[in-house]
Coordinates of C-alpha atoms in Angstrom, one line a residue:
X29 CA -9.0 -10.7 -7.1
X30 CA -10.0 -7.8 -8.4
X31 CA -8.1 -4.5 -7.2
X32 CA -11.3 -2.7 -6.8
X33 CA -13.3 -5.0 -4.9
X34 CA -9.3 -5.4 -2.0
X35 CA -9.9 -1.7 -1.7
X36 CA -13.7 -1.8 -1.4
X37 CA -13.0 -4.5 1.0
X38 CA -10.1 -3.0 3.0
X39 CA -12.1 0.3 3.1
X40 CA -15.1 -1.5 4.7
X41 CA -12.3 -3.5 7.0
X42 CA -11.1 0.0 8.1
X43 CA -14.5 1.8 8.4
X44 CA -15.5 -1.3 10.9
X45 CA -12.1 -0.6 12.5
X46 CA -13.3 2.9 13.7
X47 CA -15.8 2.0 15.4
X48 CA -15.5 2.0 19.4
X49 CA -15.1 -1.3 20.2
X50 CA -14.1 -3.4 16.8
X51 CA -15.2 -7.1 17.2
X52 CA -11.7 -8.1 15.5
X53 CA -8.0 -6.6 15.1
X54 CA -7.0 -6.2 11.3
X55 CA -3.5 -5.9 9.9
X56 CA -2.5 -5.6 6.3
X57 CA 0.3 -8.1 5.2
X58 CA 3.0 -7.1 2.2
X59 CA 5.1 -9.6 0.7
X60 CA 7.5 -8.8 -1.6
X61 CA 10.8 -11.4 -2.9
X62 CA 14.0 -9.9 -3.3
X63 CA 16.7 -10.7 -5.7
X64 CA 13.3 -11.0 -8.2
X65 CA 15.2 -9.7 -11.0
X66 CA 17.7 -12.1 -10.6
X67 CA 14.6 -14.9 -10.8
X68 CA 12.7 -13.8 -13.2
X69 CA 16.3 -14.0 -15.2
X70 CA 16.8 -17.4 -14.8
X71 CA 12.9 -18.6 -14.8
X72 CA 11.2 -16.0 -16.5
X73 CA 7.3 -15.0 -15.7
X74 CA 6.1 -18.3 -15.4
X75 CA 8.7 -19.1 -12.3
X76 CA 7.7 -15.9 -10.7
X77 CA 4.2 -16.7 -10.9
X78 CA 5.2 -20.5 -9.9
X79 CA 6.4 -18.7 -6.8
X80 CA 3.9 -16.4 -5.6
X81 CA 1.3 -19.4 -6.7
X82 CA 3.0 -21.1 -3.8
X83 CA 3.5 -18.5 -1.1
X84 CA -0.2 -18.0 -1.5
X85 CA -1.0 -20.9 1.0
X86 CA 0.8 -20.1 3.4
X87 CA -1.1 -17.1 4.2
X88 CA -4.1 -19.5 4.8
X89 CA -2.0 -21.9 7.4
X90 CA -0.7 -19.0 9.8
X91 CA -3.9 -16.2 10.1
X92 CA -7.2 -17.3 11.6
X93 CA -8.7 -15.5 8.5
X94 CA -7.6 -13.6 5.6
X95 CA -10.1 -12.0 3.9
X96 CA -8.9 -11.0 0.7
X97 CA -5.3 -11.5 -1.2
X98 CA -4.1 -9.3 -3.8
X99 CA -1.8 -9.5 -6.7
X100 CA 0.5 -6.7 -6.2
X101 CA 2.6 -7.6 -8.8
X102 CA 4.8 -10.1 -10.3
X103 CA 6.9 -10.3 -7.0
X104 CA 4.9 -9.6 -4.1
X105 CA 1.3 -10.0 -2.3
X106 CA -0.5 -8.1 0.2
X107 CA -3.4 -9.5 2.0
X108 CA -6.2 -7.9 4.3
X109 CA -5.7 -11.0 7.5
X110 CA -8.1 -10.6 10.8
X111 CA -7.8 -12.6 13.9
X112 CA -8.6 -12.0 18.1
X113 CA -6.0 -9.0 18.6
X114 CA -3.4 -7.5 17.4
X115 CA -0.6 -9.4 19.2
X116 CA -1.4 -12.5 17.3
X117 CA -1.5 -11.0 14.4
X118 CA 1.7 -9.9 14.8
X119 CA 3.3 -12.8 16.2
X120 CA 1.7 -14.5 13.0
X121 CA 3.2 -12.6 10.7
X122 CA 6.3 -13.2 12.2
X123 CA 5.9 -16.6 11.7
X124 CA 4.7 -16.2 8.0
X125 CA 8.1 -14.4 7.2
X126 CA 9.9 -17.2 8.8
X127 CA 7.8 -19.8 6.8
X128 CA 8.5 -18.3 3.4
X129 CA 12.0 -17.5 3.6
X130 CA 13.2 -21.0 5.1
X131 CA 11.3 -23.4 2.7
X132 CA 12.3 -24.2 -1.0
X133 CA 10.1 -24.0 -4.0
X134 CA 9.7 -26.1 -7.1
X135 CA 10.3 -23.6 -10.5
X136 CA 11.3 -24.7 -13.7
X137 CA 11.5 -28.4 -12.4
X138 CA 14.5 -27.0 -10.1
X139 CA 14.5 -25.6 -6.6
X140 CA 15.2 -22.3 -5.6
X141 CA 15.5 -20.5 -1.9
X142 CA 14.5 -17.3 -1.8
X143 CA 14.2 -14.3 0.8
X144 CA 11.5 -12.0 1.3
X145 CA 10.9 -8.8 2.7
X146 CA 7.8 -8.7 4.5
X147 CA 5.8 -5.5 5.9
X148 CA 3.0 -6.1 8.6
X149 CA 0.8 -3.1 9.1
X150 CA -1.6 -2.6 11.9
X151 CA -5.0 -1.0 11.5
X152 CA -4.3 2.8 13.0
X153 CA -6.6 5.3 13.4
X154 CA -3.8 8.0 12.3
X155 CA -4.2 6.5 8.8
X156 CA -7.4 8.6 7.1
X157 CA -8.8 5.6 4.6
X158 CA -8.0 2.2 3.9
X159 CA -6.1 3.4 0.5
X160 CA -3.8 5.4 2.4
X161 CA -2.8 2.8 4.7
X162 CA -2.1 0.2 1.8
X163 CA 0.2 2.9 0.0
X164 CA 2.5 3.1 3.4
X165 CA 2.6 -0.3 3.5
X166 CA 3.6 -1.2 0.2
X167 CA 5.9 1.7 -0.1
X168 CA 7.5 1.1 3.3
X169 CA 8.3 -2.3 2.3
X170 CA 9.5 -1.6 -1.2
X171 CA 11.8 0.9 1.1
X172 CA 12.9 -2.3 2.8
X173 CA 13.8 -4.6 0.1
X174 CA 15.7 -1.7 -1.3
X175 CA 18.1 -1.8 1.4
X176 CA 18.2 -5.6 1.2
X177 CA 16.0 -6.8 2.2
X178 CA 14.9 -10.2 4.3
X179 CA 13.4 -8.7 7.6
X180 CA 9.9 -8.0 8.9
X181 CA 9.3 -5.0 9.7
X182 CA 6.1 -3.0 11.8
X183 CA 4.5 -0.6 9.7
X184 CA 3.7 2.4 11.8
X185 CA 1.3 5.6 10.5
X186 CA 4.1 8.6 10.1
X187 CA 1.9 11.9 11.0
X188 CA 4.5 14.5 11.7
X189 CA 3.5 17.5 13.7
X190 CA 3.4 19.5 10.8
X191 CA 0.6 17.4 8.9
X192 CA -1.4 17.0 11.9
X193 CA -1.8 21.0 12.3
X194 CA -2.9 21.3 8.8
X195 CA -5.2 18.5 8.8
X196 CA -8.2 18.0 11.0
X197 CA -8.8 14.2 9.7
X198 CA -5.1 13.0 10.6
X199 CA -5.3 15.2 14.2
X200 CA -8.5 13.0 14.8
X201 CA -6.9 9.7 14.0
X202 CA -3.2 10.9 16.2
X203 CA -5.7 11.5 19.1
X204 CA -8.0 8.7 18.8
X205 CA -4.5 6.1 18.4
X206 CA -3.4 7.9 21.3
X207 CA -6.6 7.4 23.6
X208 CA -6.9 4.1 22.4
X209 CA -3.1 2.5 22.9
X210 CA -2.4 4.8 25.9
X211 CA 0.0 6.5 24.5
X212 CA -1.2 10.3 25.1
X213 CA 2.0 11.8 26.5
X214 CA 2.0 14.8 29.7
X215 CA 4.0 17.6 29.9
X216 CA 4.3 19.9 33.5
X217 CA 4.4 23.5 34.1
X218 CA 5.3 25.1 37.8
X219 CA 3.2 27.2 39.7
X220 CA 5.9 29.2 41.7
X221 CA 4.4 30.1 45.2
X222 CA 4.9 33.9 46.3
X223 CA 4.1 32.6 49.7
X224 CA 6.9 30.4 50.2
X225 CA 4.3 26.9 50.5
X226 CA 6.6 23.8 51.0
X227 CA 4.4 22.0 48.1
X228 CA 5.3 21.7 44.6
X229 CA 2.7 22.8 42.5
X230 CA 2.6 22.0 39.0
X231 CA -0.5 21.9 35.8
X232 CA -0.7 18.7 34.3
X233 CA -1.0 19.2 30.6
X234 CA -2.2 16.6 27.4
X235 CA 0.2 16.6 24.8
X236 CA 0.3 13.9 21.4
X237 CA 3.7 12.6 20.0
X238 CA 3.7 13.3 16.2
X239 CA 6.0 10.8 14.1
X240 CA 9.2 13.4 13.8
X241 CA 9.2 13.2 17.8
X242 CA 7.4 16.4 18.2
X243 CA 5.0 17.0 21.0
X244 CA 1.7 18.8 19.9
X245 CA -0.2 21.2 22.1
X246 CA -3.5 20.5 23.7
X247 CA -4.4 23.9 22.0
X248 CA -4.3 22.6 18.8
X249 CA -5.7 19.4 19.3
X250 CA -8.9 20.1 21.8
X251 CA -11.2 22.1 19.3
X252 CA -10.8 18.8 17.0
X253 CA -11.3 16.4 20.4
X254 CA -14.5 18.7 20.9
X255 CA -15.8 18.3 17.4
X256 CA -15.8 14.9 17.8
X257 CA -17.7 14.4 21.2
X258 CA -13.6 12.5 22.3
X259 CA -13.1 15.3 24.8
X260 CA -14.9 13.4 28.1
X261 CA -12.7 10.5 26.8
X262 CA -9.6 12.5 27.6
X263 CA -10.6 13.9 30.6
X264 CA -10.9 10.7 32.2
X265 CA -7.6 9.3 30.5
X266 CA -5.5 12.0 32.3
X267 CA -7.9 12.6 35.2
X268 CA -6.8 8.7 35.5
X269 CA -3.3 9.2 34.6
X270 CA -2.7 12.1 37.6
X271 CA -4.4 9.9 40.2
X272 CA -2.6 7.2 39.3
X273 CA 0.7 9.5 39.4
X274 CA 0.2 10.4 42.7
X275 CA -1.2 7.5 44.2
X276 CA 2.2 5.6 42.7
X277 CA 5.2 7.6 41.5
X278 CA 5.1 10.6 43.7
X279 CA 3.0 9.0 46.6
X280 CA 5.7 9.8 48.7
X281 CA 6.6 13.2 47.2
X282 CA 5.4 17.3 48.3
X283 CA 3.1 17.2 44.9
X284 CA -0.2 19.1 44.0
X285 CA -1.1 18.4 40.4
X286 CA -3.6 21.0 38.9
X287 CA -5.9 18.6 35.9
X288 CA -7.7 20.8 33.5
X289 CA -11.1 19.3 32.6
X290 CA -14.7 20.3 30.2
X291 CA -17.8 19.9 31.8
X292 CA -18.6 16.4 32.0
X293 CA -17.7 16.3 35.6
X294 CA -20.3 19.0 36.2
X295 CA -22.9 17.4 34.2
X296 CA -22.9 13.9 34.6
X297 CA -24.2 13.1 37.8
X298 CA -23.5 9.0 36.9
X299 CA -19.6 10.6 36.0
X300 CA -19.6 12.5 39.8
X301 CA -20.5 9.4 41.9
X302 CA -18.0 7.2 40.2
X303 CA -15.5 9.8 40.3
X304 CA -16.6 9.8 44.5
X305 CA -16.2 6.2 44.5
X306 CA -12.5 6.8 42.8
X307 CA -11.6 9.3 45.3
X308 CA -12.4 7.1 48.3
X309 CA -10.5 4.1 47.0
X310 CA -7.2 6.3 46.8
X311 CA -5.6 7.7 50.6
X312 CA -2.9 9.7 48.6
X313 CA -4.9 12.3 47.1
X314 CA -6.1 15.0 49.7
X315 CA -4.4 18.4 49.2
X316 CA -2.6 16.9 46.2
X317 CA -5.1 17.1 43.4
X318 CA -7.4 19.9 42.3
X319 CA -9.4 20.0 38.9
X320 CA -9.8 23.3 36.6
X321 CA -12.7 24.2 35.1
X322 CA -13.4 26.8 33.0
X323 CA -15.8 29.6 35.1
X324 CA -18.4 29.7 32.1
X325 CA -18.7 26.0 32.5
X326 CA -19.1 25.6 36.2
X327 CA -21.6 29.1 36.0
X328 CA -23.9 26.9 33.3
X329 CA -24.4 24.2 35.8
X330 CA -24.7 25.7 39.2
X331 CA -25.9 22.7 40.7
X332 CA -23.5 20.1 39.0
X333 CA -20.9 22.2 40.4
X334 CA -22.2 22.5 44.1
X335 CA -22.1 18.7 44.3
X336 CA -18.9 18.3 42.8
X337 CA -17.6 20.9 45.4
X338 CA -19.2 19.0 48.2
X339 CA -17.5 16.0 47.0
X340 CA -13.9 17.5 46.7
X341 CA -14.4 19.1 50.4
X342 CA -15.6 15.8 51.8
X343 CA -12.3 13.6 49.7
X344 CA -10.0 16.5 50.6
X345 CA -9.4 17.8 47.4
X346 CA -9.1 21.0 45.5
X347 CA -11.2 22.7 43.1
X348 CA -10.0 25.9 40.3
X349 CA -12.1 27.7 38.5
X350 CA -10.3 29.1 35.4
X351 CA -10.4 32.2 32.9
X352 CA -11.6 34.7 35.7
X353 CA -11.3 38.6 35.3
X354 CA -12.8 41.4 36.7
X355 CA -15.5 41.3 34.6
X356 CA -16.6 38.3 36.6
X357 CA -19.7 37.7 39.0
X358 CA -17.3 37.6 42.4
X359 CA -19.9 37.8 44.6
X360 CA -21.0 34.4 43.0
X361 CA -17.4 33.2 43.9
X362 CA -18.2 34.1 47.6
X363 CA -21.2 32.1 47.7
X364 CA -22.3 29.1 45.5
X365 CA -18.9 29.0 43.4
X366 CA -16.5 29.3 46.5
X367 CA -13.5 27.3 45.4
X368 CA -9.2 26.8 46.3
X369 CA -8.4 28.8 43.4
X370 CA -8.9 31.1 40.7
X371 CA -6.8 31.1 37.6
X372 CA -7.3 34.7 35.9
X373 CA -7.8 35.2 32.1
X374 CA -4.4 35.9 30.2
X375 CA -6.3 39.2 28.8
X376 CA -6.3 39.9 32.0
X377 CA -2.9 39.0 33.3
X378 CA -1.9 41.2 30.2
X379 CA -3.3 44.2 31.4
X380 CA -2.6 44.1 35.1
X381 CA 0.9 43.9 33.9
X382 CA 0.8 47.4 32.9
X383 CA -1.7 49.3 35.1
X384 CA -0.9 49.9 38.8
X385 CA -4.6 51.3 38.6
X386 CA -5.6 47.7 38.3
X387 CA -3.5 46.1 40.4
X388 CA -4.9 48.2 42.6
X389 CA -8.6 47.3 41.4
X390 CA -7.3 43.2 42.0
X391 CA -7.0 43.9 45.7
X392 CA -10.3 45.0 46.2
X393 CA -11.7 42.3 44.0
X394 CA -9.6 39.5 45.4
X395 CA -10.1 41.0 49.4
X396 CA -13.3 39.0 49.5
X397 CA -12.3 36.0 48.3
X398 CA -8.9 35.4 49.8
X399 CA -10.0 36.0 53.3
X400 CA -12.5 32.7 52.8
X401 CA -9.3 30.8 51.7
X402 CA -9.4 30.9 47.8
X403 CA -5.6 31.5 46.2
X404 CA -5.3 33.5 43.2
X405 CA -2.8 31.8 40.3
X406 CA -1.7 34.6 37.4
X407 CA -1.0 32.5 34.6
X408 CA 1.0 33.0 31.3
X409 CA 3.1 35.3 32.4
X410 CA 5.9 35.5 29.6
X411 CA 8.6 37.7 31.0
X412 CA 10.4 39.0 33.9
X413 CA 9.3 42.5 34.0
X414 CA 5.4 41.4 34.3
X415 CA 7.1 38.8 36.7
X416 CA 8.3 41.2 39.1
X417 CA 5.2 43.7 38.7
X418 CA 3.0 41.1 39.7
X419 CA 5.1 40.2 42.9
X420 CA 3.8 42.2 45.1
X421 CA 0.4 41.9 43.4
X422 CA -2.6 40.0 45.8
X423 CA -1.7 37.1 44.1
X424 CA -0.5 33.2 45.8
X425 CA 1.0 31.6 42.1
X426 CA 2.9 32.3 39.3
X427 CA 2.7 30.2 36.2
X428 CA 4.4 30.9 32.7
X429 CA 6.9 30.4 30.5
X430 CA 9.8 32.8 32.4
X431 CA 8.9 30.7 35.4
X432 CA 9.6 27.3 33.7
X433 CA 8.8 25.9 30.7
X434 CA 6.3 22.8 30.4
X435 CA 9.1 19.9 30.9
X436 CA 8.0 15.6 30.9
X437 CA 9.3 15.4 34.2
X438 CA 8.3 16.7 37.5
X439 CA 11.5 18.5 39.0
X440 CA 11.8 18.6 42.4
X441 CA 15.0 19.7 43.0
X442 CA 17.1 18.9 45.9

């Protein structure tokens, strides 16, 4: 077959691929004989063609469907196979490297055994085009018989933390894989208590694992999630992901987990009633969960953010409103947007950390609102000196890096 009709056809593959909810799992197949030197010694071109002319079959007897083989050269194939998931596709594969190393083939009216090294790639969003996924799979597999080959080997899309910062397209594909195997990974900071609350408070924060091991921010990968309509989508996954924590690991455990999310919750009134119907299935949640939202958000849908306060009073759970300063409509905060907490802006943390006049100015503000119940959390706060200033500030939480760093376990302690 043609080269440029495989890559037409494995760029059309991967563009269906993208879509939400592919009809079939696709994987990319290299085969590649070792020792072919050694072959092509003793048989010349014509034996190595006489080979690959017989491996070529045997593609056909162990995938549902392979829609296009290529040539890749005078020792090795890669095909473009399809079938149900990609479990089976694997497994197949597998059984295709198997097949072709254990068999003997007629060359030169002799019979020669040979090995091969075989690489089986999955479709992955963190590839950006079908031509870039076909160069790490033939190149990972030439890697493979270099080292000597006769092994299978899982072809995995290596986006280190570094690429995905400079590039919005492979930031997209790390996030989308990630939403789409479950493999977006959590990080939690503490919120000390300067009120001595037996609790353990902690912010549960989104985080995606890059190929070097690194774990990249949600700061750098939300404006992309945004662009891209993905960020109700992740919401939901670690909205999901904290219930399901404390429902199951720490059911038994003094947790409060604070779950940053956009607006969908505030919008959606479809998104509030089965997120009711979520909160009534679950007994372990009252006191234990409260969900951030930014105060800009909740102020642009007054009424969306009424109901979802009525909901969280009636399941028991807690509500934050985030990025609040002293610039901010506090007698709205007494009335319609009367929450648990506020998180204050980190401008403004930065400036109450050097102003006793303002400090003084955050009493007064906060008066109102704390004698209704709402706690006030000062966030960011990235050293000991603003640590200690804030103290004595009116103030219930402390949350920054001289506190603790984010860490992937919840520490309790003894």
């Amino acid at each position: 077959m043609p080269e440029s009709t495989f890559l037409e056809r494995l760029d059309q593959a991967f563009k269906d691929f993208n879509e939400p909810l592919p009809e079939r799992a696709s994987a990319l197949i290299c085969v590649l004989v070792d020792h072919w030197q050694d072959l092509r010694e003793e048989y010349g071109y014509a034996g190595l063609f006489a080979l690959r002319k017989q491996m070529r079959p045997q593609f056909d007897r162990h995938f549902d469907q392979v829609d296009d083989a290529l040539v890749l050269s005078e020792s090795g194939l890669v095909a473009l196979v399809q079938g149900q998931d990609i479990d089976s596709l694997r497994e197949s594969s597998r059984a295709l490297f198997q097949a072709l190393s254990s068999r003997t083939y007629e060359i030169g009216g002799d019979q020669a055994a040979v090995t091969v090294s075989l690489g089986f790639c999955a479709f992955d969003l963190r590839y950006t085009d079908g031509s870039q996924m076909l160069t790490e799979a033939v190149s990972r597999t030439e890697d493979l018989r270099r080292h000597g080959g006769n092994q299978w080997l899982p072809v995995t899309a290596s986006i280190s933390a570094a690429q995905a910062s400079v590039d919005h397209r492979r930031m997209l594909g790390l996030l989308m894989q990630s939403l789409r195997n479950n493999s977006v990974r959590v990080v939690f900071q503490a919120l000390l208590s300067t009120r001595g609350e037996d609790i353990h408070c902690f912010q549960m924060l989104p985080r995606l694992k890059a190929a070097d091991g690194e774990l990249i921010p949600a700061a750098e990968f939300l404006p992309v999630a945004r662009s891209a309509r993905l960020l109700p989508t992740l919401d939901r996954w670690i909205l999901n992901r904290a219930v399901q924590l404390l429902s199951e690991q720490y059911r038994h455990d003094s947790v409060r987990l604070f779950v940053s999310q956009a607006d969908e919750l505030l919008v959606d009134e479809k998104r509030r009633k089965q997120f009711a119907t979520q909160l009534e299935a679950s007994s372990a949640l009252g006191d234990r969960l409260v969900l951030d939202f930014h105060l800009t958000d909740a102020m642009s849908h007054l009424k969306g953010t009424e109901a979802l306060l009525a909901i969280a009073r009636d399941q028991g759970i807690g509500i934050c409103l985030s990025l609040v300063d002293d610039h901010s409509n506090w007698q709205l905060l007494q009335e319609r947007l009367r929450c648990d907490y506020l998180r204050m802006a980190p401008e403004f943390v930065l400036r109450l950390a050097k102003s006793d006049d303002l400090a003084h100015d955050l009493d007064e503000l906060t008066g109102p609102v704390r004698e209704q119940g709402t706690r006030i959390i000062m966030p960011m706060i990235e050293d000991a000196g603003a640590a200690a200033h804030l103290w004595s500030s009116s103030i219930d939480y402390l949350q920054g890096n001289i506190i603790q760093m984010a860490q992937e376990r919840i520490q309790l302690g003894d």
